[in-house]
CSV table of N, CA and C in Angstrom, one decimal:
chain,number,residue,atom,x,y,z
A,1,MET,N,3.7,-28.1,5.1
A,1,MET,CA,3.3,-26.8,4.5
A,1,MET,C,1.7,-26.8,5.0
A,2,SER,N,1.7,-25.4,5.5
A,2,SER,CA,0.3,-25.1,6.5
A,2,SER,C,-0.4,-25.1,5.3
A,3,ARG,N,-2.1,-25.5,5.4
A,3,ARG,CA,-3.1,-25.2,4.6
A,3,ARG,C,-3.6,-23.7,4.8
A,4,GLN,N,-3.7,-23.0,3.7
A,4,GLN,CA,-4.1,-21.6,4.0
A,4,GLN,C,-5.2,-21.6,2.9
A,5,GLY,N,-6.6,-21.5,3.5
A,5,GLY,CA,-7.8,-21.4,2.7
A,5,GLY,C,-8.2,-20.0,2.7
A,6,PHE,N,-9.4,-20.0,1.7
A,6,PHE,CA,-10.3,-18.7,1.6
A,6,PHE,C,-11.8,-19.1,1.8
A,7,PRO,N,-12.0,-19.3,3.2
A,7,PRO,CA,-13.1,-20.0,3.4
A,7,PRO,C,-14.8,-19.3,3.2
A,8,ARG,N,-15.6,-19.5,3.0
A,8,ARG,CA,-17.0,-19.1,2.7
A,8,ARG,C,-17.2,-18.1,3.6
A,9,SER,N,-16.8,-18.0,5.1
A,9,SER,CA,-17.1,-17.0,5.7
A,9,SER,C,-16.4,-15.8,5.7
A,10,LEU,N,-15.3,-15.6,4.9
A,10,LEU,CA,-14.7,-14.2,4.5
A,10,LEU,C,-15.2,-13.7,3.5
A,11,ARG,N,-16.3,-14.2,2.7
A,11,ARG,CA,-16.7,-13.8,1.3
A,11,ARG,C,-18.0,-13.3,1.4
A,12,LEU,N,-18.5,-12.4,0.6
A,12,LEU,CA,-19.8,-11.9,0.5
A,12,LEU,C,-20.5,-12.8,-0.6
A,13,LEU,N,-21.3,-13.7,-0.5
A,13,LEU,CA,-21.9,-14.4,-1.3
A,13,LEU,C,-23.0,-14.4,-2.3
A,14,ASN,N,-23.9,-13.6,-1.7
A,14,ASN,CA,-25.5,-13.3,-2.5
A,14,ASN,C,-25.3,-12.0,-2.7
A,15,ALA,N,-26.8,-11.8,-3.6
A,15,ALA,CA,-26.6,-10.4,-4.1
A,15,ALA,C,-27.1,-9.3,-2.9
A,16,GLY,N,-27.7,-10.1,-1.8
A,16,GLY,CA,-28.2,-9.2,-0.7
A,16,GLY,C,-27.0,-8.9,0.2
A,17,ASP,N,-26.0,-9.4,0.3
A,17,ASP,CA,-24.4,-9.0,0.8
A,17,ASP,C,-24.2,-7.8,-0.1
A,18,PHE,N,-23.9,-8.1,-1.4
A,18,PHE,CA,-23.5,-6.8,-1.9
A,18,PHE,C,-24.3,-5.6,-1.9
A,19,ARG,N,-25.6,-5.7,-2.1
A,19,ARG,CA,-26.9,-4.7,-1.9
A,19,ARG,C,-26.7,-4.1,-0.3
A,20,TYR,N,-26.1,-4.5,0.5
A,20,TYR,CA,-26.1,-4.2,1.7
A,20,TYR,C,-24.9,-3.1,1.8
A,21,VAL,N,-23.8,-3.2,1.2
A,21,VAL,CA,-22.3,-2.1,0.6
A,21,VAL,C,-22.9,-1.2,-0.4
A,22,PHE,N,-23.5,-1.7,-1.5
A,22,PHE,CA,-23.9,-0.7,-2.3
A,22,PHE,C,-25.0,0.6,-2.1
A,23,ALA,N,-25.6,0.0,-1.1
A,23,ALA,CA,-26.9,0.9,-1.0
A,23,ALA,C,-26.3,2.2,0.1
A,24,GLN,N,-25.4,1.8,1.0
A,24,GLN,CA,-24.9,2.9,1.9
A,24,GLN,C,-23.6,2.5,2.2
A,25,ALA,N,-22.5,2.7,1.6
A,25,ALA,CA,-21.2,2.7,2.1
A,25,ALA,C,-20.8,3.6,2.8
A,26,ASP,N,-20.1,3.2,4.1
A,26,ASP,CA,-19.7,4.0,5.1
A,26,ASP,C,-18.1,4.4,4.6
A,27,LEU,N,-17.3,3.8,3.8
A,27,LEU,CA,-15.9,4.2,3.6
A,27,LEU,C,-15.9,4.0,1.9
A,28,LYS,N,-15.1,4.7,1.4
A,28,LYS,CA,-14.9,4.6,0.0
A,28,LYS,C,-12.9,4.8,-0.2
A,29,VAL,N,-12.5,3.9,-1.3
A,29,VAL,CA,-11.0,4.2,-1.1
A,29,VAL,C,-10.7,3.8,-2.6
A,30,HIS,N,-10.1,4.8,-3.4
A,30,HIS,CA,-9.9,4.5,-4.7
A,30,HIS,C,-8.3,4.4,-4.6
A,31,ALA,N,-8.2,3.8,-5.9
A,31,ALA,CA,-6.9,3.5,-6.3
A,31,ALA,C,-6.7,3.0,-7.6
A,32,LYS,N,-5.5,3.2,-8.4
A,32,LYS,CA,-5.5,3.0,-9.6
A,32,LYS,C,-5.9,1.7,-10.1
A,33,GLY,N,-7.0,2.2,-10.7
A,33,GLY,CA,-7.8,0.7,-11.5
A,33,GLY,C,-8.6,0.0,-10.7
A,34,MET,N,-8.9,0.7,-9.2
A,34,MET,CA,-9.8,0.0,-8.3
A,34,MET,C,-10.4,0.9,-7.5
A,35,LEU,N,-11.8,0.5,-7.1
A,35,LEU,CA,-12.5,1.1,-6.1
A,35,LEU,C,-13.1,0.2,-4.9
A,36,ALA,N,-12.8,0.6,-3.4
A,36,ALA,CA,-13.3,-0.1,-2.6
A,36,ALA,C,-14.3,0.5,-1.7
A,37,LEU,N,-15.4,-0.2,-1.6
A,37,LEU,CA,-16.5,0.3,-1.0
A,37,LEU,C,-16.7,-0.5,0.6
A,38,ALA,N,-16.9,0.2,1.4
A,38,ALA,CA,-16.9,-1.0,2.9
A,38,ALA,C,-18.1,0.1,3.5
A,39,ARG,N,-18.6,-1.1,4.4
A,39,ARG,CA,-19.6,-1.0,5.4
A,39,ARG,C,-19.5,-1.6,6.4
A,40,PHE,N,-19.4,-1.2,7.8
A,40,PHE,CA,-19.4,-2.0,8.7
A,40,PHE,C,-20.6,-3.0,9.3
A,41,ASN,N,-19.9,-4.4,9.5
A,41,ASN,CA,-20.9,-5.2,9.9
A,41,ASN,C,-20.9,-5.8,11.1
A,42,SER,N,-21.6,-6.7,11.3
A,42,SER,CA,-21.9,-7.0,12.6
A,42,SER,C,-22.1,-9.0,12.9
A,43,CYS,N,-21.2,-9.5,12.1
A,43,CYS,CA,-20.6,-10.6,11.8
A,43,CYS,C,-19.4,-10.9,12.5
A,44,GLY,N,-18.7,-10.0,13.1
A,44,GLY,CA,-17.5,-10.2,14.0
A,44,GLY,C,-16.2,-10.3,13.1
A,45,HIS,N,-16.3,-10.4,11.7
A,45,HIS,CA,-14.9,-10.5,10.9
A,45,HIS,C,-15.2,-9.9,9.5
A,46,THR,N,-14.2,-9.5,8.9
A,46,THR,CA,-14.3,-8.8,7.7
A,46,THR,C,-14.7,-9.6,6.6
A,47,ARG,N,-15.4,-9.2,5.5
A,47,ARG,CA,-15.9,-10.1,4.2
A,47,ARG,C,-15.4,-9.1,3.3
A,48,ILE,N,-15.0,-10.2,2.0
A,48,ILE,CA,-14.9,-9.1,0.9
A,48,ILE,C,-15.7,-9.9,-0.3
A,49,GLY,N,-16.0,-9.0,-1.3
A,49,GLY,CA,-16.9,-9.7,-2.6
A,49,GLY,C,-15.8,-8.6,-3.8
A,50,LEU,N,-15.9,-9.5,-4.6
A,50,LEU,CA,-15.0,-9.0,-5.8
A,50,LEU,C,-15.6,-8.6,-7.2
A,51,VAL,N,-15.7,-7.8,-7.7
A,51,VAL,CA,-16.6,-7.4,-9.1
A,51,VAL,C,-15.3,-7.0,-10.0
A,52,ALA,N,-15.6,-7.7,-10.8
A,52,ALA,CA,-14.6,-7.5,-12.1
A,52,ALA,C,-15.4,-7.8,-13.4
A,53,GLY,N,-16.1,-6.4,-14.0
A,53,GLY,CA,-17.0,-6.9,-15.1
A,53,GLY,C,-16.1,-7.0,-16.4
A,54,LYS,N,-17.0,-7.4,-17.1
A,54,LYS,CA,-16.3,-7.4,-18.4
A,54,LYS,C,-16.4,-6.3,-19.2
A,55,LYS,N,-17.1,-5.4,-19.1
A,55,LYS,CA,-17.1,-4.1,-19.3
A,55,LYS,C,-15.6,-3.3,-19.1
A,56,ASN,N,-14.9,-3.6,-18.0
A,56,ASN,CA,-13.9,-2.6,-17.7
A,56,ASN,C,-12.8,-3.7,-18.0
A,57,VAL,N,-12.7,-5.0,-17.7
A,57,VAL,CA,-11.5,-6.0,-17.9
A,57,VAL,C,-11.9,-6.7,-19.2
A,58,LYS,N,-11.2,-6.6,-20.1
A,58,LYS,CA,-12.0,-7.6,-21.4
A,58,LYS,C,-11.6,-9.1,-21.0
A,59,LEU,N,-10.3,-9.1,-20.8
A,59,LEU,CA,-9.9,-10.8,-21.0
A,59,LEU,C,-10.1,-11.4,-19.4
A,60,ALA,N,-10.9,-12.6,-19.9
A,60,ALA,CA,-11.0,-13.6,-18.5
A,60,ALA,C,-9.9,-13.6,-17.7
A,61,VAL,N,-9.1,-13.8,-18.5
A,61,VAL,CA,-7.5,-14.5,-17.7
A,61,VAL,C,-7.1,-13.0,-17.1
A,62,GLN,N,-7.4,-11.6,-17.4
A,62,GLN,CA,-7.1,-10.8,-16.6
A,62,GLN,C,-8.0,-10.2,-15.5
A,63,ARG,N,-9.4,-10.5,-15.7
A,63,ARG,CA,-10.3,-10.4,-14.3
A,63,ARG,C,-9.9,-11.7,-13.4
A,64,ASN,N,-9.3,-12.8,-13.7
A,64,ASN,CA,-9.1,-13.9,-13.0
A,64,ASN,C,-7.9,-13.6,-12.1
A,65,ARG,N,-7.0,-13.0,-12.9
A,65,ARG,CA,-5.6,-12.4,-12.1
A,65,ARG,C,-6.2,-11.5,-11.1
A,66,PHE,N,-7.0,-10.6,-11.6
A,66,PHE,CA,-7.0,-9.7,-10.6
A,66,PHE,C,-7.7,-10.2,-9.2
A,67,LYS,N,-8.7,-10.9,-9.7
A,67,LYS,CA,-9.5,-11.5,-8.2
A,67,LYS,C,-8.4,-12.5,-7.4
A,68,ARG,N,-7.6,-13.1,-8.2
A,68,ARG,CA,-6.7,-14.0,-7.5
A,68,ARG,C,-5.7,-13.3,-6.6
A,69,LEU,N,-5.3,-12.3,-7.3
A,69,LEU,CA,-4.4,-11.1,-6.4
A,69,LEU,C,-5.1,-10.6,-5.3
A,70,ALA,N,-6.1,-10.2,-5.4
A,70,ALA,CA,-6.9,-9.3,-4.7
A,70,ALA,C,-7.4,-10.3,-3.2
A,71,ARG,N,-7.7,-11.7,-3.5
A,71,ARG,CA,-8.0,-12.6,-2.7
A,71,ARG,C,-6.6,-12.8,-1.6
A,72,GLU,N,-5.7,-13.0,-2.5
A,72,GLU,CA,-4.5,-13.4,-1.7
A,72,GLU,C,-4.2,-12.3,-0.7
A,73,SER,N,-4.3,-10.8,-1.0
A,73,SER,CA,-3.7,-9.7,-0.5
A,73,SER,C,-4.7,-9.7,0.9
A,74,PHE,N,-6.1,-9.9,0.4
A,74,PHE,CA,-7.1,-9.9,1.4
A,74,PHE,C,-6.9,-10.8,2.8
A,75,ARG,N,-6.3,-12.1,2.1
A,75,ARG,CA,-6.4,-13.1,3.1
A,75,ARG,C,-5.2,-13.1,4.0
A,76,LEU,N,-4.2,-12.2,3.5
A,76,LEU,CA,-3.2,-12.1,4.2
A,76,LEU,C,-3.0,-10.9,5.3
A,77,ARG,N,-4.2,-9.9,4.9
A,77,ARG,CA,-4.1,-8.8,5.9
A,77,ARG,C,-5.4,-8.9,6.7
A,78,GLN,N,-6.4,-9.4,6.5
A,78,GLN,CA,-7.9,-9.6,6.9
A,78,GLN,C,-7.8,-9.4,8.2
A,79,GLN,N,-6.9,-10.0,9.1
A,79,GLN,CA,-6.8,-10.2,10.7
A,79,GLN,C,-6.7,-8.6,11.2
A,80,GLN,N,-6.0,-7.9,10.3
A,80,GLN,CA,-5.7,-6.4,10.9
A,80,GLN,C,-6.8,-5.5,10.3
A,81,LEU,N,-7.6,-5.9,9.7
A,81,LEU,CA,-8.8,-4.8,9.3
A,81,LEU,C,-10.0,-5.0,10.3
A,82,PRO,N,-10.7,-3.9,10.4
A,82,PRO,CA,-11.8,-3.9,11.2
A,82,PRO,C,-13.2,-4.8,10.7
A,83,THR,N,-14.1,-4.9,11.2
A,83,THR,CA,-15.3,-5.8,11.0
A,83,THR,C,-16.2,-5.1,9.9
A,84,LEU,N,-15.5,-5.6,8.5
A,84,LEU,CA,-16.1,-4.6,7.5
A,84,LEU,C,-16.6,-5.5,6.5
A,85,ASP,N,-17.6,-5.5,5.3
A,85,ASP,CA,-18.2,-5.9,4.4
A,85,ASP,C,-17.3,-5.2,3.1
A,86,ILE,N,-16.5,-5.8,2.5
A,86,ILE,CA,-15.9,-4.8,1.6
A,86,ILE,C,-16.2,-5.2,0.1
A,87,VAL,N,-16.5,-4.4,-0.4
A,87,VAL,CA,-16.7,-4.8,-2.4
A,87,VAL,C,-15.5,-4.0,-3.0
A,88,LEU,N,-14.7,-4.7,-3.7
A,88,LEU,CA,-13.6,-4.4,-4.2
A,88,LEU,C,-13.9,-4.4,-6.0
A,89,LEU,N,-13.9,-3.2,-6.6
A,89,LEU,CA,-14.5,-3.4,-8.0
A,89,LEU,C,-13.4,-2.8,-8.8
A,90,ALA,N,-13.3,-3.6,-9.8
A,90,ALA,CA,-11.7,-3.5,-10.9
A,90,ALA,C,-12.5,-2.5,-11.7
A,91,ARG,N,-11.6,-1.4,-11.7
A,91,ARG,CA,-11.9,-0.1,-13.1
A,91,ARG,C,-11.1,-0.4,-14.1
A,92,ARG,N,-11.3,0.3,-15.3
A,92,ARG,CA,-10.6,0.4,-16.5
A,92,ARG,C,-9.1,0.7,-15.7
A,93,GLY,N,-8.4,-0.2,-16.7
A,93,GLY,CA,-6.9,0.0,-16.4
A,93,GLY,C,-6.1,-0.9,-15.5
A,94,VAL,N,-7.2,-1.6,-14.8
A,94,VAL,CA,-6.6,-2.3,-13.9
A,94,VAL,C,-5.7,-3.6,-14.7
A,95,ASP,N,-6.0,-3.9,-15.6
A,95,ASP,CA,-5.3,-4.8,-16.5
A,95,ASP,C,-3.9,-4.5,-16.9
A,96,ASP,N,-3.8,-3.2,-17.0
A,96,ASP,CA,-2.3,-2.5,-17.5
A,96,ASP,C,-1.3,-2.8,-16.7
A,97,LEU,N,-1.9,-2.9,-15.1
A,97,LEU,CA,-1.1,-2.9,-14.1
A,97,LEU,C,-0.3,-4.3,-14.0
A,98,ASP,N,1.0,-4.5,-13.3
A,98,ASP,CA,1.6,-5.9,-13.4
A,98,ASP,C,1.4,-6.2,-12.0
A,99,ASN,N,1.6,-7.6,-11.7
A,99,ASN,CA,1.4,-8.1,-10.9
A,99,ASN,C,1.9,-7.5,-9.2
A,100,ALA,N,3.2,-6.8,-9.4
A,100,ALA,CA,3.7,-6.2,-8.4
A,100,ALA,C,3.2,-4.6,-7.8
A,101,THR,N,2.8,-4.2,-9.0
A,101,THR,CA,2.2,-2.7,-8.7
A,101,THR,C,0.5,-3.2,-8.2
A,102,LEU,N,0.1,-4.1,-8.6
A,102,LEU,CA,-1.3,-4.4,-8.4
A,102,LEU,C,-1.2,-4.8,-6.9
A,103,GLN,N,-0.3,-5.4,-6.3
A,103,GLN,CA,-0.1,-5.8,-4.9
A,103,GLN,C,0.2,-4.2,-4.1
A,104,ARG,N,1.1,-3.6,-4.6
A,104,ARG,CA,1.3,-2.5,-3.7
A,104,ARG,C,0.1,-1.7,-3.7
A,105,GLN,N,-0.8,-1.6,-4.8
A,105,GLN,CA,-2.0,-0.7,-4.8
A,105,GLN,C,-2.9,-1.8,-3.8
A,106,LEU,N,-3.2,-2.9,-3.6
A,106,LEU,CA,-3.9,-3.3,-2.7
A,106,LEU,C,-3.9,-3.4,-1.4
A,107,HIS,N,-2.6,-3.4,-0.9
A,107,HIS,CA,-1.5,-2.9,0.2
A,107,HIS,C,-2.0,-1.7,0.7
A,108,GLY,N,-1.7,-0.9,-0.4
A,108,GLY,CA,-2.1,1.1,0.1
A,108,GLY,C,-3.2,0.8,0.5
A,109,MET,N,-4.4,0.2,-0.3
A,109,MET,CA,-6.0,0.2,-0.2
A,109,MET,C,-6.3,-0.5,1.2
A,110,TRP,N,-5.7,-1.4,1.6
A,110,TRP,CA,-5.8,-1.9,3.3
A,110,TRP,C,-5.5,-1.0,4.1
A,111,LYS,N,-4.6,-0.3,3.9
A,111,LYS,CA,-3.9,0.5,4.9
A,111,LYS,C,-5.0,1.8,4.8
A,112,ARG,N,-5.6,2.2,4.0
A,112,ARG,CA,-6.2,3.3,4.0
A,112,ARG,C,-7.3,3.0,4.5
A,113,LEU,N,-8.1,1.8,4.0
A,113,LEU,CA,-9.4,1.4,4.7
A,113,LEU,C,-9.4,1.3,6.2
A,114,GLN,N,-8.2,0.8,6.8
A,114,GLN,CA,-7.9,0.5,8.3
A,114,GLN,C,-8.0,2.0,8.8
A,115,ARG,N,-7.1,3.0,8.2
A,115,ARG,CA,-6.9,4.5,8.9
A,115,ARG,C,-8.4,5.1,9.0
A,116,ASP,N,-8.9,4.9,7.7
A,116,ASP,CA,-10.4,5.9,7.6
A,116,ASP,C,-11.6,4.6,8.5
A,117,ALA,N,-11.7,3.7,8.8
A,117,ALA,CA,-12.4,2.9,9.5
A,117,ALA,C,-12.4,3.8,11.0
A,118,ARG,N,-10.7,3.9,11.2
A,118,ARG,CA,-10.5,4.5,12.8
A,118,ARG,C,-10.8,5.6,12.8
A,119,ARG,N,-11.0,6.3,11.7
A,119,ARG,CA,-11.6,7.8,11.7
A,119,ARG,C,-13.0,7.7,11.9
A,120,PHE,N,-13.5,7.0,11.0
A,120,PHE,CA,-15.1,7.0,11.1
A,120,PHE,C,-15.7,6.6,12.5
A,121,ASP,N,-14.5,5.6,13.3
A,121,ASP,CA,-15.2,5.2,14.5
A,121,ASP,C,-15.2,6.0,15.5
A,122,THR,N,-14.3,7.0,15.6
A,122,THR,CA,-13.8,8.0,16.3
A,122,THR,C,-14.8,9.3,16.1
A,123,ALA,N,-15.3,9.4,14.8
A,123,ALA,CA,-16.1,10.6,14.3
A,123,ALA,C,-17.6,10.4,14.8
A,124,SER,N,-17.8,9.3,14.6
A,124,SER,CA,-19.4,8.9,14.5
A,124,SER,C,-19.6,8.3,16.0
A,125,ALA,N,-18.7,7.7,17.0
A,125,ALA,CA,-18.8,6.9,18.0
A,125,ALA,C,-20.0,7.8,19.1
A,126,PRO,N,-19.7,9.5,19.3
A,126,PRO,CA,-20.3,10.0,20.2
A,126,PRO,C,-21.9,10.0,19.8
A,127,THR,N,-22.3,9.9,18.4
A,127,THR,CA,-23.8,10.2,17.8
A,127,THR,C,-24.8,8.7,18.1
A,128,GLY,N,-23.5,7.7,17.9
A,128,GLY,CA,-24.0,6.3,18.2
A,128,GLY,C,-25.0,5.9,16.7
A,129,THR,N,-24.5,6.6,15.7
A,129,THR,CA,-24.7,6.0,14.3
A,129,THR,C,-23.9,5.2,13.4
A,130,LYS,N,-22.8,4.6,14.0
A,130,LYS,CA,-21.9,4.1,13.9
A,130,LYS,C,-21.9,2.7,12.8
A,131,ARG,N,-22.8,2.1,13.5
A,131,ARG,CA,-23.1,0.8,12.5
A,131,ARG,C,-24.7,0.4,13.1
A,132,ASP,N,-25.2,0.3,11.8
A,132,ASP,CA,-26.7,0.0,11.8
A,132,ASP,C,-26.8,-1.2,10.6
A,133,ALA,N,-27.5,-2.5,11.4
A,133,ALA,CA,-27.6,-3.8,10.8
A,133,ALA,C,-28.6,-3.9,10.0
């Protein structure tokens, strides 16, 4: 069995990393019970940060389930995503979704992020304002 991990290099780890995305998100993608904010980075790979607040998802078991499924979905698809810092926020109603629906929603979000990042890339390439560090 191969070892499949989720190394620290693929995660947003500190408040500064999250602040970087919240300050000026280049991309926003909505799905039922979730919101993804993304900003281009210069570290050479995609990173993700997860936010599942008690206000939106009451039970710890549901917050942990959301984060576990989101990490696994991201890990499987992160090679296809452009170099982004992504903050995935759990919204009200995410705890009502079953695992299969949540996985479909996440898969759709990654596809939309990929498509929107391509559009953003081509739209801002002539001006040179695509990526600011």
